The first five atom37 places (N, CA, C, CB, O) and aatype in JSON, in Angstrom:
{
  "aatype": [20, 20, 20, 20, 20, 20, 20, 20, 20, 20, 20, 20, 20, 20, 20, 20, 20, 20, 20, 20, 20, 20, 20, 20, 20, 20, 20, 20, 20, 20, 20, 20, 20, 20, 20, 20, 20, 20, 20, 20, 20, 20, 20, 20, 20, 20, 20, 20, 20, 20, 20, 20],
  "atom_mask": [
    [1, 1, 1, 1, 1],
    [1, 1, 1, 1, 1],
    [1, 1, 1, 1, 1],
    [1, 1, 1, 1, 1],
    [1, 1, 1, 1, 1],
    [1, 1, 1, 1, 1],
    [1, 1, 1, 1, 1],
    [1, 1, 1, 1, 1],
    [1, 1, 1, 1, 1],
    [1, 1, 1, 1, 1],
    [1, 1, 1, 1, 1],
    [1, 1, 1, 1, 1],
    [1, 1, 1, 1, 1],
    [1, 1, 1, 1, 1],
    [1, 1, 1, 1, 1],
    [1, 1, 1, 1, 1],
    [1, 1, 1, 1, 1],
    [1, 1, 1, 1, 1],
    [1, 1, 1, 1, 1],
    [1, 1, 1, 1, 1],
    [1, 1, 1, 1, 1],
    [1, 1, 1, 1, 1],
    [1, 1, 1, 1, 1],
    [1, 1, 1, 1, 1],
    [1, 1, 1, 1, 1],
    [1, 1, 1, 1, 1],
    [1, 1, 1, 1, 1],
    [1, 1, 1, 1, 1],
    [1, 1, 1, 1, 1],
    [1, 1, 1, 1, 1],
    [1, 1, 1, 1, 1],
    [1, 1, 1, 1, 1],
    [1, 1, 1, 1, 1],
    [1, 1, 1, 1, 1],
    [1, 1, 1, 1, 1],
    [1, 1, 1, 1, 1],
    [1, 1, 1, 1, 1],
    [1, 1, 1, 1, 1],
    [1, 1, 1, 1, 1],
    [1, 1, 1, 1, 1],
    [1, 1, 1, 1, 1],
    [1, 1, 1, 1, 1],
    [1, 1, 1, 1, 1],
    [1, 1, 1, 1, 1],
    [1, 1, 1, 1, 1],
    [1, 1, 1, 1, 1],
    [1, 1, 1, 1, 1],
    [1, 1, 1, 1, 1],
    [1, 1, 1, 1, 1],
    [1, 1, 1, 1, 1],
    [1, 1, 1, 1, 1],
    [1, 1, 1, 1, 1]
  ],
  "atom_positions": [
    [[194.29, 166.18, -63.2], [193.43, 166.15, -63.82], [192.14, 165.26, -64.39], [193.96, 166.44, -64.3], [190.95, 165.46, -64.14]],
    [[192.81, 164.07, -65.35], [192.09, 163.0, -65.8], [192.25, 161.74, -64.84], [192.51, 162.72, -67.21], [192.05, 160.77, -65.57]],
    [[192.48, 161.37, -63.77], [192.27, 161.11, -62.82], [191.03, 161.67, -62.07], [193.25, 161.25, -62.44], [190.35, 160.92, -61.38]],
    [[190.77, 162.76, -62.18], [189.38, 163.33, -61.26], [188.41, 163.32, -62.12], [189.4, 164.88, -60.6], [187.31, 163.54, -61.61]],
    [[188.41, 163.12, -63.41], [187.56, 163.08, -64.42], [187.13, 160.71, -64.3], [188.71, 164.02, -66.21], [186.14, 160.0, -64.48]],
    [[188.24, 160.52, -64.01], [187.5, 158.92, -64.3], [186.91, 158.57, -62.43], [189.2, 157.3, -65.08], [186.41, 157.48, -62.2]],
    [[187.04, 159.43, -61.48], [187.11, 159.68, -60.35], [185.31, 159.4, -60.14], [187.9, 161.17, -60.07], [184.64, 158.5, -59.64]],
    [[185.04, 160.66, -60.81], [183.62, 161.38, -61.55], [183.25, 160.43, -61.36], [183.34, 161.98, -63.0], [182.84, 160.1, -60.25]],
    [[183.25, 159.45, -62.62], [182.85, 158.42, -63.62], [182.42, 157.21, -62.9], [183.98, 158.07, -64.6], [181.31, 156.69, -62.82]],
    [[183.15, 157.0, -62.56], [182.97, 155.98, -61.19], [182.31, 156.15, -60.36], [183.86, 155.76, -60.45], [181.76, 155.17, -59.88]],
    [[182.14, 157.05, -59.98], [181.14, 157.34, -58.7], [179.98, 157.55, -59.3], [181.47, 158.61, -57.71], [179.07, 157.4, -58.47]],
    [[179.48, 157.9, -60.62], [178.04, 157.87, -60.84], [177.93, 156.93, -61.25], [177.39, 158.69, -61.55], [176.78, 156.63, -60.93]],
    [[178.45, 155.86, -61.96], [178.25, 155.06, -62.84], [177.72, 154.22, -61.14], [179.65, 154.59, -64.1], [176.61, 153.71, -61.25]],
    [[178.33, 154.04, -59.74], [177.98, 153.03, -58.45], [177.26, 153.32, -58.28], [178.49, 152.8, -57.33], [176.4, 152.45, -58.09]],
    [[176.63, 155.35, -58.11], [175.39, 155.46, -58.19], [174.18, 155.0, -59.01], [175.43, 156.31, -58.21], [173.03, 154.65, -58.72]],
    [[174.58, 155.08, -59.69], [173.82, 154.18, -61.38], [173.38, 152.93, -60.86], [175.12, 153.67, -62.93], [172.21, 152.71, -60.56]],
    [[174.37, 152.08, -60.73], [174.04, 150.75, -60.16], [173.34, 151.12, -58.34], [175.76, 149.67, -60.21], [172.14, 150.92, -58.16]],
    [[173.92, 151.46, -57.54], [173.02, 151.12, -56.58], [171.37, 151.71, -56.21], [173.79, 151.32, -55.6], [170.59, 151.51, -55.28]],
    [[171.32, 152.67, -57.66], [169.47, 152.86, -57.63], [168.52, 151.61, -58.47], [169.0, 154.56, -58.61], [167.32, 151.36, -58.46]],
    [[169.82, 150.92, -59.26], [168.83, 149.74, -59.89], [168.9, 148.6, -58.43], [169.67, 148.87, -61.74], [167.88, 148.07, -57.99]],
    [[170.06, 148.42, -57.93], [170.15, 147.56, -57.19], [168.51, 148.15, -55.93], [171.96, 147.54, -56.67], [167.7, 147.28, -55.59]],
    [[168.4, 149.04, -55.63], [166.96, 149.3, -54.74], [166.42, 148.64, -55.21], [166.16, 150.48, -54.61], [165.98, 147.85, -54.37]],
    [[165.99, 148.31, -56.54], [164.35, 148.3, -57.4], [164.31, 146.82, -57.41], [164.19, 149.09, -59.29], [163.39, 146.38, -58.11]],
    [[164.99, 145.99, -56.88], [165.05, 144.28, -56.98], [164.13, 144.2, -55.74], [166.83, 143.34, -56.78], [164.0, 145.29, -55.17]],
    [[163.57, 143.33, -55.27], [163.01, 142.29, -54.52], [163.97, 141.97, -53.3], [162.77, 141.05, -55.44], [165.05, 142.5, -53.55]],
    [[164.0, 141.32, -52.06], [164.86, 140.77, -51.63], [164.96, 139.15, -51.67], [164.87, 141.29, -50.59], [163.87, 138.68, -51.99]],
    [[165.64, 138.48, -51.51], [165.47, 137.05, -52.05], [164.89, 136.68, -50.78], [166.87, 136.12, -52.6], [165.08, 137.17, -49.67]],
    [[164.01, 135.53, -51.23], [162.88, 135.02, -49.97], [163.62, 133.53, -49.7], [160.84, 134.81, -50.6], [163.67, 132.6, -50.51]],
    [[164.26, 133.56, -48.08], [164.78, 132.75, -48.22], [163.9, 131.29, -47.83], [165.85, 133.13, -47.65], [163.19, 131.21, -46.83]],
    [[164.06, 130.48, -48.56], [163.2, 129.36, -48.66], [164.03, 127.75, -48.7], [162.34, 129.66, -50.04], [165.21, 127.39, -48.7]],
    [[162.91, 127.16, -48.74], [164.04, 125.44, -49.21], [165.07, 125.45, -50.21], [163.13, 124.1, -49.98], [166.21, 125.02, -50.05]],
    [[164.47, 126.1, -51.52], [164.93, 126.26, -52.71], [166.52, 126.96, -52.72], [163.86, 127.07, -53.41], [167.44, 126.86, -53.54]],
    [[166.39, 127.85, -51.16], [167.59, 128.51, -51.53], [168.6, 127.92, -49.96], [167.25, 130.52, -51.79], [169.83, 127.95, -50.01]],
    [[168.01, 127.53, -48.92], [168.49, 126.51, -48.56], [169.31, 125.24, -49.17], [167.68, 126.29, -48.17], [170.39, 124.98, -48.63]],
    [[168.95, 124.56, -50.06], [169.21, 123.62, -51.08], [170.64, 124.17, -51.53], [168.02, 123.57, -52.28], [171.71, 123.72, -51.12]],
    [[170.54, 124.87, -52.12], [171.71, 125.73, -53.21], [172.7, 126.12, -51.82], [170.89, 127.59, -54.35], [173.89, 125.88, -52.03]],
    [[172.46, 126.57, -50.76], [173.23, 127.06, -50.11], [174.2, 125.61, -49.68], [172.47, 127.96, -49.05], [175.39, 125.48, -49.96]],
    [[173.42, 124.69, -49.01], [173.91, 123.44, -48.47], [174.85, 122.88, -50.25], [172.2, 122.23, -47.73], [176.07, 122.79, -50.37]],
    [[174.02, 122.67, -51.17], [175.39, 122.32, -52.66], [176.36, 122.89, -52.43], [175.19, 122.84, -54.28], [177.44, 122.31, -52.31]],
    [[176.16, 124.42, -52.29], [177.16, 125.12, -52.52], [178.37, 124.54, -51.07], [176.56, 126.85, -52.61], [179.55, 124.22, -51.21]],
    [[177.93, 124.56, -50.33], [178.99, 124.44, -49.26], [179.57, 122.77, -49.44], [178.23, 124.8, -47.56], [180.72, 122.46, -49.12]],
    [[178.91, 122.09, -49.82], [179.14, 120.61, -49.86], [180.32, 120.71, -50.68], [177.92, 119.63, -50.47], [181.37, 120.36, -50.15]],
    [[180.36, 121.14, -51.93], [181.56, 122.1, -53.48], [182.32, 122.02, -52.81], [181.53, 123.83, -54.24], [183.1, 121.07, -52.73]],
    [[182.34, 123.57, -51.76], [183.45, 124.05, -51.11], [184.42, 123.1, -50.25], [182.96, 125.03, -50.33], [185.65, 123.09, -50.3]],
    [[183.66, 122.36, -49.5], [184.4, 121.22, -48.5], [185.31, 120.44, -49.38], [183.3, 120.09, -47.71], [186.54, 120.43, -49.34]],
    [[184.36, 119.65, -50.34], [185.35, 118.96, -51.6], [186.17, 119.56, -51.99], [184.88, 118.62, -52.78], [187.2, 118.9, -52.13]],
    [[186.26, 120.92, -52.37], [187.22, 121.46, -53.41], [188.72, 121.26, -51.91], [186.6, 123.62, -54.23], [189.91, 120.94, -51.96]],
    [[187.83, 121.63, -50.85], [189.39, 122.17, -50.02], [189.94, 120.69, -49.77], [189.18, 123.21, -48.16], [191.17, 120.58, -49.67]],
    [[189.15, 119.54, -49.68], [189.73, 118.43, -49.61], [190.56, 117.87, -50.42], [189.06, 117.81, -49.48], [191.06, 116.77, -50.21]],
    [[190.8, 118.7, -51.59], [191.21, 118.38, -52.61], [192.57, 118.87, -52.83], [190.39, 118.69, -53.45], [193.5, 118.3, -53.39]],
    [[192.51, 119.96, -52.31], [193.77, 120.79, -52.61], [194.69, 120.35, -50.89], [193.25, 122.92, -52.96], [195.72, 120.71, -50.32]],
    [[193.92, 119.71, -50.72], [195.31, 119.36, -49.02], [195.73, 117.63, -49.17], [194.12, 119.56, -46.67], [196.5, 117.11, -48.36]]
  ]
}
């Protein structure tokens, strides 16, 4: 019975979070976003090289 209550509470929190997320405007893909993605890729590649 307790697990059902926990699942109900989790479901309600997830629904509330979904409603909040729907209110945000989508991210505009511009040069700044592209630069951030490129920098992140470079960092990931550098980290991968250090691991091997």
